[in-house]
Structures are given as structure tokens and as C-alpha cells.
Amino acid sequence: MVEHNGGSSYISCGSVTAVNGEWIRLIGSIIMPPDTKTAGLYFETNYKSVPESEDLIDIYIDDIVVKKVDIVGVDMDFTPLYEIHKDYFKIGVGIVSYEIGRTEYTSIVKQHFNSITMGNEMKPDYILDYETCRKDIEKYNLEPAIRYDNLDVGLKFAKENGLGLRGHTLVWHSQTPDWFFREDYSKDESAPLASKEVMLARLNSYIRQVITYCQENYPGVVYAWDVVNEAIEVDDGNEGGYRSKDSLWYQTIGSEFVEMAFTYARKYADPEIKLFYNDYNCNIYGKVLAIYDMAEELKAKGLIDGIGLQSHYGLRDPSIIDVQSTLERYGKLGLEIQITELDINTDSNTEEDLLKLGTRYKKLMNLYRYMVDKGLANISSVTIWGLSDKNSWLNDKKRKYPLLFDDYLQPKDAFWGFYLHDSIPSY
Ligand code: XIL
């Protein structure tokens, strides 16, 4: 903790041990007196000492960005988000290993969330072990080699902190290496695709190894698996609406890869772990119907427990009515529903737009709770796709402000909307 007594003088600072010539990071927060109505300041700086420097030196942190946050009269140790919604659903956040390594992020995760999803680290790109597969193709052709270090990061953090974890994702056309679909695991993109039998064996083995590793080493941590992600793309023109053009799963196995993935997952997963189909744009009519039909068939065979709605939304689209009717439709299937990757794409951070974002979050949270209250949709968790605006995946080409915490990890109006706080207009 650092205190600042105003003006040009500086007082009191925590101390850290620095090794000459090596960089250290200083992270901290400055808590302002309550009457300033400022929630806190966050600072981060780097310091590199030089060999000649004395043992004790002062560091003046005087170029921090001061961000005033009006906390609308709420105590700093306010009720955690997950407590606010505890009678309804788990409250989750998507995080990456970089954040798990930094206390400024993990302290917020531990304070406000009771579920996490790894943003990337549990996807096939991060788990399949190319070098080992190629070393002994005979051995690994039907039983792909897996590396567990990336799986461990989230599982360990969740276990240590009593958080649930959504396993994301076993089978996806994206973030799965091209070589996985080719004969002899070839990296040559003109090499022939592996046969259907080979791919079914690889699918089975991959699902078995990943699910088994997680539940044997971290029992009770994973509460849901996204078994298949984004298999529907109606525009590709296939029967059943299956995605084919950019899906090597479809191209090698055909549409039955979905049912087979669920069959294997059901076989290996502990009975209390819920199996989900997860997708985006679930409100587009044709897509809703295709997902509905597919899920209905899987349900009849006892293979699926829920539908995940990613919910990458805009400030206005989709309308709340559209979200409601989608939830209602899936609700009728009698499957669980989870909101798996909620964020609201906005490229403006004017005060006015930040407040609108707060209202948008509030409307959605009120809708989710209404659907549960009325027994219209069994929503069991709501996950926001990232902690801080600074690290949102939407910042790809243009700066975006879609999440609950700003670049300085201060709660935004979006947070208070999600919190259903009175200070955020409901409409
Ligand atoms: C995103 C991650 O957040 C990014 O870091 C990565 O570069 C691409 O994938 N649908 C999903 C998520 O199911 O896995 C995606 O996550 C976002 C869209």
C-alpha cells in the first residue's frame, strides 16, 4: 500500500527486494479517503537498478494514470458478484494463464467469481503434442499424444480456490491444429486428410485422455464440458445446418462427428459432469432451429445435458426480446442452459456509453433471473468472457470496452449493472 499526502511530498511506501541489474515489477493500489468517493487507484511500473546503486533507494511513482471511479456510495468490501446471484446461477469469468500468474487479477477472480473458464489453454491447440506424435507415428496414430502442463494451470488454480471450472473445449474446428487431421500428422497442408476411421479413433482417444486426466487429478473441479463448439453454420448449406467449409471435423468424419464426440464424452465423464453444446449467434432464427433439432436428437439418446450460449453481443443487438425467445426455446428442450462467454462489444468509453453498457448488462441479468424465476429456462451459470477491458479478445483491430472492469481493474458501470445495483438505470 502506498500513501500520498498530496502536493509535492511523498510518504510511506512498501518495500521490495531488488537484485541489481534485474527488472522488478511493482504493483499496488492506492486507497483514497472515502470522502473523495474514489474506489482506488491501481498502479504498475517497472524498475531496474544499476550495479552502482545503493542498497536502499526511493522510487517515486509520479506518472500514474489517475482514474476516478465513483463507487456510488458502496463500501469497498461490498457483496461479491457471485453472492448477489447465488440463488440463480454460478458467476464465471474467462481467464488466461498470464492472469492466473498475477495477484491483481486473481484477487478479483477470488473475490467475485465462483467459476472460471480458460480462455485458450484447454483447447486442442494447447494440448496436442506434435513433437511426440511425430516421433513415433505407429504408436500415436490412433492415440494422439497429449501435454498436460497447459491443462494444469486452470485446474490447479480452480482447485486451490474452490472454484468450479467449465472445460472449454474438446471438439472445435478452430484452434485445433491442421496436422491433427492429416495422415501421419503431416504439417504439409496438401497432405491427404486422415480416413474417417482414423479420425474417429483420434477423437475417441483425445476425449478420453483429456476428460480422464482432469477428473482423476482434479476430482470435482470441472462441472461442465463444452464437448462440441460451433458445429452449426447454416450458410454452408448442409442438411441439419452443419458447418463444413472450414471444419476439418466435418470433412473427415461427416456430421456424425458431433454425436460421436458426445458418445465418447458420455462414456468417459463422471456422471455428475454436464455435457454441453456451445455456440454463438444463437439468436439467429435458422441457427436456433438447427441447434434445437441437433440437441433434441442428442437428448433423446441421453448424450447431452445443456446448451451453452456464448453471447458475444452488441450494445443493441440482439434485442432483449430475441434473447428471451431463444432462451425460452432451448428451455423447452428441458436442457440446462449456460451463458458461456458474455461480452458486449462497444468501442466507446464515454461516460454516457459506459452507463448504457451498465444498463445493457442489467437488462440481461434481470432477464436471466426472470427466466429462472418463471421456470422458463434452467440457467445454471453466467460467464463473462474476460476480466479487464485491457485483455479482451475483442481488442483485435480496434480498442473495445466490453467487460466489467476497466484497464485499471476498477469496476465499471457495467459491473454495477451486472450487480443489479440501483444506481444503474434498468431501461
Ligand atoms: C477466443 C479467445 O478469447 C482468444 O484469446 C483467442 O485468440 C480466440 O478465441 N468463441 C469461443 C472462444 O468459443 O473460445 C473464443 O475465444 C471466442 C469465440
Short mmCIF file of C-alpha atoms and ligand atoms in Angstrom, two decimals:
data_model
loop_
_atom_site.label_atom_id
_atom_site.label_comp_id
_atom_site.label_asym_id
_atom_site.label_seq_id
_atom_site.Cartn_x
_atom_site.Cartn_y
_atom_site.Cartn_z
CA MET A 1 0.00 0.00 0.00
CA VAL A 2 1.22 3.43 -0.84
CA GLU A 3 0.09 6.63 0.73
CA HIS A 4 0.34 10.04 -0.77
CA ASN A 5 -0.16 13.13 1.28
CA GLY A 6 -0.87 15.44 -1.60
CA GLY A 7 1.11 18.31 -3.05
CA SER A 8 4.68 17.62 -3.91
CA SER A 9 5.73 15.49 -0.98
CA TYR A 10 5.50 11.75 -0.88
CA ILE A 11 5.28 9.49 2.11
CA SER A 12 5.42 5.83 3.04
CA CYS A 13 5.90 3.02 0.62
CA GLY A 14 6.01 -0.76 0.80
CA SER A 15 9.42 -2.28 0.15
CA VAL A 16 10.57 -4.95 -2.24
CA THR A 17 13.90 -6.71 -2.65
CA ALA A 18 15.58 -5.93 -5.92
CA VAL A 19 18.51 -7.74 -7.49
CA ASN A 20 21.00 -5.42 -9.10
CA GLY A 21 20.54 -5.21 -12.84
CA GLU A 22 17.30 -7.18 -12.90
CA TRP A 23 13.87 -5.82 -13.60
CA ILE A 24 11.26 -5.99 -10.90
CA ARG A 25 7.62 -5.10 -11.17
CA LEU A 26 5.90 -3.00 -8.55
CA ILE A 27 2.18 -3.44 -8.31
CA GLY A 28 -0.09 -1.90 -5.82
CA SER A 29 -3.16 0.13 -5.21
CA ILE A 30 -3.70 3.46 -3.61
CA ILE A 31 -6.77 3.67 -1.45
CA MET A 32 -8.17 7.17 -1.26
CA PRO A 33 -10.12 8.55 1.72
CA PRO A 34 -13.84 7.77 1.49
CA ASP A 35 -14.87 11.38 1.07
CA THR A 36 -13.07 11.58 -2.26
CA LYS A 37 -15.58 8.96 -3.47
CA THR A 38 -12.76 7.23 -5.27
CA ALA A 39 -12.69 3.47 -5.14
CA GLY A 40 -8.97 3.09 -5.52
CA LEU A 41 -6.09 3.64 -7.83
CA TYR A 42 -4.11 0.94 -9.44
CA PHE A 43 -0.52 1.36 -10.46
CA GLU A 44 2.04 -0.70 -12.21
CA THR A 45 5.60 0.27 -13.02
CA ASN A 46 8.94 -1.30 -13.79
CA TYR A 47 12.22 -0.57 -12.07
CA LYS A 48 15.70 -1.70 -12.98
CA SER A 49 18.51 -0.96 -10.57
CA VAL A 50 22.03 -0.37 -11.76
CA PRO A 51 25.05 -2.13 -10.21
CA GLU A 52 26.33 1.08 -8.60
CA SER A 53 23.09 1.92 -6.85
CA GLU A 54 22.86 1.93 -3.08
CA ASP A 55 21.08 -0.78 -1.17
CA LEU A 56 18.13 1.41 -0.35
CA ILE A 57 16.71 3.78 -2.86
CA ASP A 58 13.49 5.70 -3.16
CA ILE A 59 11.28 5.27 -6.12
CA TYR A 60 8.81 7.98 -6.90
CA ILE A 61 5.78 6.83 -8.77
CA ASP A 62 4.51 10.09 -10.09
CA ASP A 63 3.27 9.36 -13.56
CA ILE A 64 0.44 7.05 -12.75
CA VAL A 65 -2.77 7.50 -14.64
CA VAL A 66 -5.31 8.72 -12.18
CA LYS A 67 -8.67 7.23 -12.85
CA LYS A 68 -11.51 8.42 -10.69
CA VAL A 69 -14.20 5.91 -10.10
CA ASP A 70 -17.37 6.92 -8.41
CA ILE A 71 -18.41 3.93 -6.40
CA VAL A 72 -21.90 5.25 -5.85
CA GLY A 73 -21.71 5.12 -2.13
CA VAL A 74 -20.97 1.42 -1.83
CA ASP A 75 -18.42 0.09 0.65
CA MET A 76 -15.19 -1.25 -0.79
CA ASP A 77 -15.85 -4.63 0.73
CA PHE A 78 -19.20 -4.96 -0.95
CA THR A 79 -21.01 -8.24 -1.52
CA PRO A 80 -19.25 -10.38 -4.13
CA LEU A 81 -20.94 -10.75 -7.51
CA TYR A 82 -21.45 -14.46 -7.09
CA GLU A 83 -23.26 -13.85 -3.79
CA ILE A 84 -25.63 -11.42 -5.48
CA HIS A 85 -26.72 -14.14 -7.91
CA LYS A 86 -26.17 -17.21 -5.74
CA ASP A 87 -29.83 -18.27 -5.72
CA TYR A 88 -29.81 -18.35 -9.50
CA PHE A 89 -26.56 -19.42 -11.13
CA LYS A 90 -22.81 -19.62 -10.81
CA ILE A 91 -20.95 -16.49 -11.89
CA GLY A 92 -17.91 -17.21 -14.01
CA VAL A 93 -15.10 -15.41 -15.79
CA GLY A 94 -12.87 -16.35 -18.71
CA ILE A 95 -9.19 -16.02 -17.80
CA VAL A 96 -5.84 -16.92 -19.31
CA SER A 97 -2.70 -18.30 -17.66
CA TYR A 98 -0.98 -14.89 -17.77
CA GLU A 99 -3.68 -13.57 -15.44
CA ILE A 100 -3.50 -16.59 -13.16
CA GLY A 101 0.13 -15.66 -12.55
CA ARG A 102 -0.70 -12.15 -11.31
CA THR A 103 -2.32 -11.39 -7.99
CA GLU A 104 -4.01 -8.20 -9.17
CA TYR A 105 -6.19 -10.39 -11.41
CA THR A 106 -6.55 -13.43 -9.18
CA SER A 107 -7.65 -11.38 -6.18
CA ILE A 108 -10.64 -10.12 -8.18
CA VAL A 109 -11.42 -13.58 -9.52
CA LYS A 110 -11.39 -14.99 -5.99
CA GLN A 111 -13.47 -12.13 -4.63
CA HIS A 112 -16.26 -12.04 -7.20
CA PHE A 113 -16.49 -15.32 -9.11
CA ASN A 114 -17.18 -18.95 -8.31
CA SER A 115 -16.47 -20.38 -11.75
CA ILE A 116 -13.73 -19.96 -14.35
CA THR A 117 -13.23 -20.90 -17.97
CA MET A 118 -9.78 -20.93 -19.52
CA GLY A 119 -9.78 -18.57 -22.50
CA ASN A 120 -7.40 -20.73 -24.51
CA GLU A 121 -5.34 -23.19 -22.53
CA MET A 122 -7.74 -26.14 -22.62
CA LYS A 123 -8.22 -26.03 -26.39
CA PRO A 124 -6.65 -28.69 -28.65
CA ASP A 125 -4.05 -26.22 -29.97
CA TYR A 126 -2.61 -26.03 -26.46
CA ILE A 127 -2.91 -29.72 -25.59
CA LEU A 128 -1.93 -31.78 -28.60
CA ASP A 129 1.76 -32.65 -28.57
CA TYR A 130 3.08 -32.51 -32.13
CA GLU A 131 6.69 -33.47 -31.38
CA THR A 132 5.76 -36.64 -29.51
CA CYS A 133 3.11 -37.63 -32.07
CA ARG A 134 5.65 -37.33 -34.88
CA LYS A 135 8.39 -39.20 -33.02
CA ASP A 136 6.51 -42.48 -33.22
CA ILE A 137 3.66 -42.30 -35.68
CA GLU A 138 2.85 -46.01 -35.35
CA LYS A 139 2.33 -45.59 -31.64
CA TYR A 140 0.46 -42.28 -31.69
CA ASN A 141 -1.51 -42.51 -34.95
CA LEU A 142 -4.74 -43.55 -33.25
CA GLU A 143 -3.84 -42.35 -29.74
CA PRO A 144 -2.60 -38.76 -30.05
CA ALA A 145 -0.01 -37.62 -27.52
CA ILE A 146 -1.25 -35.04 -25.05
CA ARG A 147 0.64 -32.48 -22.97
CA TYR A 148 -0.83 -31.76 -19.60
CA ASP A 149 1.01 -28.63 -18.46
CA ASN A 150 -1.46 -26.22 -20.05
CA LEU A 151 -4.40 -28.16 -18.63
CA ASP A 152 -2.91 -27.95 -15.15
CA VAL A 153 -2.82 -24.14 -14.92
CA GLY A 154 -6.55 -23.54 -14.68
CA LEU A 155 -7.37 -26.81 -12.92
CA LYS A 156 -4.82 -26.14 -10.18
CA PHE A 157 -5.97 -22.55 -9.66
CA ALA A 158 -9.62 -23.62 -9.54
CA LYS A 159 -8.91 -26.45 -7.13
CA GLU A 160 -6.83 -24.31 -4.77
CA ASN A 161 -9.51 -21.65 -4.60
CA GLY A 162 -12.63 -23.78 -4.54
CA LEU A 163 -13.84 -22.56 -7.93
CA GLY A 164 -15.80 -24.61 -10.46
CA LEU A 165 -14.34 -24.86 -13.97
CA ARG A 166 -16.07 -25.07 -17.36
CA GLY A 167 -13.93 -27.26 -19.59
CA HIS A 168 -13.61 -25.40 -22.90
CA THR A 169 -13.46 -27.02 -25.42
CA LEU A 170 -12.95 -30.60 -26.60
CA VAL A 171 -14.04 -30.51 -30.24
CA TRP A 172 -13.86 -27.38 -32.38
CA HIS A 173 -12.96 -26.60 -36.00
CA SER A 174 -10.90 -23.63 -34.78
CA GLN A 175 -7.81 -23.62 -32.53
CA THR A 176 -7.19 -27.27 -33.42
CA PRO A 177 -4.01 -27.89 -35.42
CA ASP A 178 -4.37 -28.71 -39.10
CA TRP A 179 -1.81 -31.55 -38.78
CA PHE A 180 -4.14 -33.37 -36.37
CA PHE A 181 -6.48 -34.10 -39.30
CA ARG A 182 -3.83 -35.32 -41.75
CA GLU A 183 -2.26 -38.68 -42.48
CA ASP A 184 0.85 -39.21 -40.37
CA TYR A 185 0.19 -35.89 -38.62
CA SER A 186 1.70 -34.08 -41.57
CA LYS A 187 2.19 -30.33 -41.38
CA ASP A 188 2.01 -30.16 -45.15
CA GLU A 189 -1.41 -28.69 -45.83
CA SER A 190 -1.60 -30.52 -49.14
CA ALA A 191 -1.04 -33.91 -47.46
CA PRO A 192 -4.12 -36.19 -47.56
CA LEU A 193 -6.65 -35.95 -44.75
CA ALA A 194 -6.74 -38.95 -42.43
CA SER A 195 -9.51 -41.52 -43.03
CA LYS A 196 -12.81 -41.45 -41.15
CA GLU A 197 -11.80 -44.49 -39.05
CA VAL A 198 -8.52 -42.89 -38.05
CA MET A 199 -10.21 -39.62 -37.13
CA LEU A 200 -12.88 -41.40 -35.07
CA ALA A 201 -10.13 -43.20 -33.19
CA ARG A 202 -8.23 -39.93 -32.62
CA LEU A 203 -11.43 -38.22 -31.48
CA ASN A 204 -12.20 -41.01 -29.03
CA SER A 205 -8.68 -41.11 -27.65
CA TYR A 206 -8.35 -37.32 -27.31
CA ILE A 207 -11.65 -37.03 -25.43
CA ARG A 208 -10.81 -39.99 -23.20
CA GLN A 209 -7.35 -38.72 -22.31
CA VAL A 210 -8.37 -35.12 -21.57
CA ILE A 211 -11.53 -35.90 -19.60
CA THR A 212 -9.86 -38.69 -17.64
CA TYR A 213 -6.83 -36.61 -16.77
CA CYS A 214 -8.96 -33.75 -15.43
CA GLN A 215 -11.29 -35.84 -13.31
CA GLU A 216 -8.63 -38.17 -11.95
CA ASN A 217 -6.21 -35.43 -10.98
CA TYR A 218 -8.67 -32.70 -10.05
CA PRO A 219 -11.82 -34.51 -8.95
CA GLY A 220 -14.90 -32.30 -8.71
CA VAL A 221 -13.28 -29.26 -10.37
CA VAL A 222 -14.72 -29.47 -13.91
CA TYR A 223 -18.51 -29.21 -13.65
CA ALA A 224 -19.26 -28.88 -17.37
CA TRP A 225 -17.53 -29.67 -20.64
CA ASP A 226 -18.12 -27.85 -23.91
CA VAL A 227 -17.94 -31.13 -25.80
CA VAL A 228 -18.56 -29.57 -29.21
CA ASN A 229 -18.15 -25.90 -30.08
CA GLU A 230 -19.65 -24.09 -33.10
CA ALA A 231 -20.62 -27.08 -35.29
CA ILE A 232 -23.57 -25.27 -36.89
CA GLU A 233 -23.22 -22.81 -39.77
CA VAL A 234 -26.47 -22.76 -41.68
CA ASP A 235 -24.98 -20.72 -44.54
CA ASP A 236 -22.77 -23.67 -45.53
CA GLY A 237 -25.96 -25.21 -46.97
CA ASN A 238 -25.76 -28.69 -45.45
CA GLU A 239 -28.61 -30.79 -44.17
CA GLY A 240 -29.02 -30.18 -40.46
CA GLY A 241 -27.18 -26.86 -40.80
CA TYR A 242 -23.76 -28.36 -40.10
CA ARG A 243 -20.64 -26.28 -40.64
CA SER A 244 -18.48 -27.86 -43.33
CA LYS A 245 -16.43 -25.30 -45.25
CA ASP A 246 -13.89 -24.56 -42.54
CA SER A 247 -14.45 -27.68 -40.44
CA LEU A 248 -11.95 -30.50 -40.85
CA TRP A 249 -14.04 -32.49 -38.38
CA TYR A 250 -16.93 -32.43 -40.84
CA GLN A 251 -14.65 -33.00 -43.81
CA THR A 252 -13.05 -36.11 -42.29
CA ILE A 253 -15.91 -37.71 -40.36
CA GLY A 254 -19.10 -36.06 -41.65
CA SER A 255 -21.83 -34.57 -39.46
CA GLU A 256 -21.81 -37.61 -37.18
CA PHE A 257 -18.63 -36.32 -35.50
CA VAL A 258 -20.95 -34.37 -33.19
CA GLU A 259 -22.86 -37.39 -31.98
CA MET A 260 -19.68 -39.44 -31.71
CA ALA A 261 -17.97 -36.74 -29.64
CA PHE A 262 -20.89 -36.72 -27.21
CA THR A 263 -20.96 -40.52 -27.16
CA TYR A 264 -17.30 -40.68 -26.15
CA ALA A 265 -17.62 -37.82 -23.67
CA ARG A 266 -20.59 -39.50 -22.00
CA LYS A 267 -18.65 -42.74 -21.79
CA TYR A 268 -15.65 -41.22 -20.00
CA ALA A 269 -17.06 -38.31 -17.99
CA ASP A 270 -18.07 -38.80 -14.37
CA PRO A 271 -21.88 -38.85 -14.23
CA GLU A 272 -22.17 -35.51 -12.38
CA ILE A 273 -20.25 -33.61 -15.08
CA LYS A 274 -22.58 -31.86 -17.51
CA LEU A 275 -22.01 -32.15 -21.26
CA PHE A 276 -22.69 -29.04 -23.35
CA TYR A 277 -23.02 -27.96 -26.95
CA ASN A 278 -21.74 -24.37 -27.20
CA ASP A 279 -22.28 -21.81 -29.98
CA TYR A 280 -22.57 -18.11 -30.90
CA ASN A 281 -25.30 -16.11 -32.66
CA CYS A 282 -27.79 -18.46 -31.10
CA ASN A 283 -30.50 -15.88 -31.65
CA ILE A 284 -30.40 -16.06 -35.47
CA TYR A 285 -33.55 -17.91 -36.41
CA GLY A 286 -32.23 -20.62 -38.75
CA LYS A 287 -29.34 -21.33 -36.42
CA VAL A 288 -31.60 -21.58 -33.37
CA LEU A 289 -33.69 -24.21 -35.15
CA ALA A 290 -30.69 -26.22 -36.34
CA ILE A 291 -29.15 -26.24 -32.84
CA TYR A 292 -32.53 -27.11 -31.36
CA ASP A 293 -33.01 -30.09 -33.67
CA MET A 294 -29.50 -31.37 -33.14
CA ALA A 295 -29.74 -31.01 -29.36
CA GLU A 296 -33.16 -32.69 -29.33
CA GLU A 297 -31.72 -35.76 -31.06
CA LEU A 298 -28.73 -35.88 -28.74
CA LYS A 299 -31.02 -35.54 -25.76
CA ALA A 300 -33.24 -38.38 -26.91
CA LYS A 301 -30.11 -40.54 -26.89
CA GLY A 302 -29.15 -39.33 -23.42
CA LEU A 303 -25.93 -37.76 -24.67
CA ILE A 304 -26.29 -34.05 -23.85
CA ASP A 305 -27.10 -32.07 -20.69
CA GLY A 306 -27.04 -28.49 -21.83
CA ILE A 307 -26.66 -25.75 -24.40
CA GLY A 308 -24.08 -23.03 -24.00
CA LEU A 309 -24.93 -19.63 -25.43
CA GLN A 310 -21.65 -17.79 -25.97
CA SER A 311 -23.47 -14.42 -26.01
CA HIS A 312 -20.96 -12.15 -27.73
CA TYR A 313 -23.39 -9.28 -28.01
CA GLY A 314 -23.53 -5.68 -29.13
CA LEU A 315 -24.92 -2.67 -27.25
CA ARG A 316 -28.25 -3.01 -29.05
CA ASP A 317 -28.15 -6.36 -30.88
CA PRO A 318 -29.66 -8.78 -30.24
CA SER A 319 -32.75 -7.30 -28.64
CA ILE A 320 -33.70 -8.50 -25.18
CA ILE A 321 -36.86 -9.99 -26.70
CA ASP A 322 -34.74 -12.06 -29.10
CA VAL A 323 -32.53 -13.30 -26.28
CA GLN A 324 -35.64 -14.14 -24.29
CA SER A 325 -37.27 -16.12 -27.09
CA THR A 326 -34.05 -18.06 -27.72
CA LEU A 327 -33.76 -18.94 -24.04
CA GLU A 328 -37.39 -19.95 -23.98
CA ARG A 329 -36.99 -22.20 -26.99
CA TYR A 330 -33.97 -24.01 -25.58
CA GLY A 331 -35.63 -24.04 -22.18
CA LYS A 332 -38.47 -26.08 -23.68
CA LEU A 333 -35.99 -28.81 -24.57
CA GLY A 334 -35.55 -29.38 -20.85
CA LEU A 335 -31.79 -28.96 -21.11
CA GLU A 336 -29.64 -26.84 -18.83
CA ILE A 337 -28.53 -23.53 -20.27
CA GLN A 338 -25.29 -21.72 -19.54
CA ILE A 339 -24.28 -18.27 -20.71
CA THR A 340 -20.69 -19.13 -21.52
CA GLU A 341 -18.83 -16.14 -23.00
CA LEU A 342 -20.81 -12.99 -22.36
CA ASP A 343 -19.33 -9.69 -23.50
CA ILE A 344 -20.84 -6.58 -25.06
CA ASN A 345 -18.89 -5.14 -27.93
CA THR A 346 -18.59 -1.39 -27.61
CA ASP A 347 -15.86 0.86 -28.94
CA SER A 348 -16.80 3.92 -26.97
CA ASN A 349 -15.91 4.66 -23.39
CA THR A 350 -17.66 7.99 -23.00
CA GLU A 351 -19.45 8.31 -19.69
CA GLU A 352 -22.78 8.11 -21.49
CA ASP A 353 -21.91 4.91 -23.34
CA LEU A 354 -20.40 3.29 -20.28
CA LEU A 355 -23.67 3.89 -18.48
CA LYS A 356 -25.61 2.44 -21.43
CA LEU A 357 -23.39 -0.62 -21.18
CA GLY A 358 -24.25 -0.85 -17.49
CA THR A 359 -27.95 -0.79 -18.37
CA ARG A 360 -27.46 -3.43 -21.07
CA TYR A 361 -25.79 -5.77 -18.55
CA LYS A 362 -28.51 -5.05 -16.01
CA LYS A 363 -31.25 -5.87 -18.52
CA LEU A 364 -29.56 -9.17 -19.40
CA MET A 365 -29.02 -10.20 -15.79
CA ASN A 366 -32.61 -9.30 -14.96
CA LEU A 367 -33.78 -11.34 -17.94
CA TYR A 368 -31.72 -14.38 -16.94
CA ARG A 369 -33.12 -14.24 -13.42
CA TYR A 370 -36.65 -13.77 -14.71
CA MET A 371 -36.30 -16.85 -16.93
CA VAL A 372 -35.17 -18.88 -13.93
CA ASP A 373 -37.88 -17.46 -11.63
CA LYS A 374 -40.59 -18.34 -14.13
CA GLY A 375 -39.20 -21.81 -14.76
CA LEU A 376 -38.75 -20.90 -18.44
CA ALA A 377 -35.03 -21.65 -18.71
CA ASN A 378 -32.78 -23.59 -16.37
CA ILE A 379 -29.78 -21.25 -16.50
CA SER A 380 -27.04 -22.70 -14.30
CA SER A 381 -24.11 -20.37 -14.90
CA VAL A 382 -23.31 -16.99 -16.43
CA THR A 383 -19.69 -16.41 -17.51
CA ILE A 384 -18.22 -13.11 -18.64
CA TRP A 385 -15.54 -13.50 -21.34
CA GLY A 386 -12.66 -11.74 -19.67
CA LEU A 387 -11.87 -9.71 -16.59
CA SER A 388 -10.39 -6.43 -17.71
CA ASP A 389 -11.15 -4.43 -20.88
CA LYS A 390 -7.40 -4.28 -21.39
CA ASN A 391 -7.22 -8.01 -22.11
CA SER A 392 -10.46 -8.53 -24.03
CA TRP A 393 -10.18 -10.69 -27.15
CA LEU A 394 -12.30 -8.05 -28.92
CA ASN A 395 -9.41 -5.54 -28.88
CA ASP A 396 -8.18 -7.21 -32.03
CA LYS A 397 -8.20 -4.35 -34.51
CA LYS A 398 -9.81 -1.58 -32.54
CA ARG A 399 -9.90 -0.67 -28.85
CA LYS A 400 -13.05 -2.05 -27.16
CA TYR A 401 -14.64 -1.63 -23.73
CA PRO A 402 -16.86 -4.70 -23.38
CA LEU A 403 -16.26 -6.03 -19.85
CA LEU A 404 -16.99 -5.31 -16.18
CA PHE A 405 -13.55 -3.99 -15.11
CA ASP A 406 -11.55 -1.27 -16.81
CA ASP A 407 -7.85 -1.23 -17.72
CA TYR A 408 -7.01 -0.40 -14.10
CA LEU A 409 -9.17 -3.21 -12.78
CA GLN A 410 -11.72 -0.79 -11.41
CA PRO A 411 -15.36 -1.87 -11.55
CA LYS A 412 -17.24 -0.03 -14.30
CA ASP A 413 -20.92 0.83 -14.60
CA ALA A 414 -21.07 -2.50 -16.45
CA PHE A 415 -20.06 -4.17 -13.20
CA TRP A 416 -22.76 -2.36 -11.25
CA GLY A 417 -25.31 -3.24 -13.93
CA PHE A 418 -24.32 -6.90 -13.71
CA TYR A 419 -24.60 -6.46 -9.93
CA LEU A 420 -28.16 -5.11 -10.35
CA HIS A 421 -27.20 -2.01 -8.39
CA ASP A 422 -29.86 0.70 -8.01
CA SER A 423 -27.54 3.37 -9.40
CA ILE A 424 -27.72 1.87 -12.88
CA PRO A 425 -30.93 2.61 -14.81
CA SER A 426 -32.89 -0.51 -15.68
CA TYR A 427 -34.01 0.88 -19.07
C1 XIL B 1 -11.14 -16.68 -28.17
C2 XIL B 1 -10.09 -16.26 -27.15
O1 XIL B 1 -10.67 -15.39 -26.21
C3 XIL B 1 -8.95 -15.57 -27.87
O2 XIL B 1 -7.90 -15.27 -26.98
C4 XIL B 1 -8.42 -16.47 -28.99
O3 XIL B 1 -7.44 -15.79 -29.73
C5 XIL B 1 -9.55 -16.89 -29.92
O4 XIL B 1 -10.58 -17.49 -29.15
N1 XIL B 1 -15.77 -18.46 -29.21
C6 XIL B 1 -15.18 -19.34 -28.34
C7 XIL B 1 -13.96 -18.92 -27.61
O5 XIL B 1 -15.72 -20.42 -28.10
O6 XIL B 1 -13.11 -20.00 -27.37
C8 XIL B 1 -13.24 -17.83 -28.34
O7 XIL B 1 -12.16 -17.39 -27.51
C9 XIL B 1 -14.16 -16.69 -28.68
C10 XIL B 1 -15.26 -17.18 -29.59
#
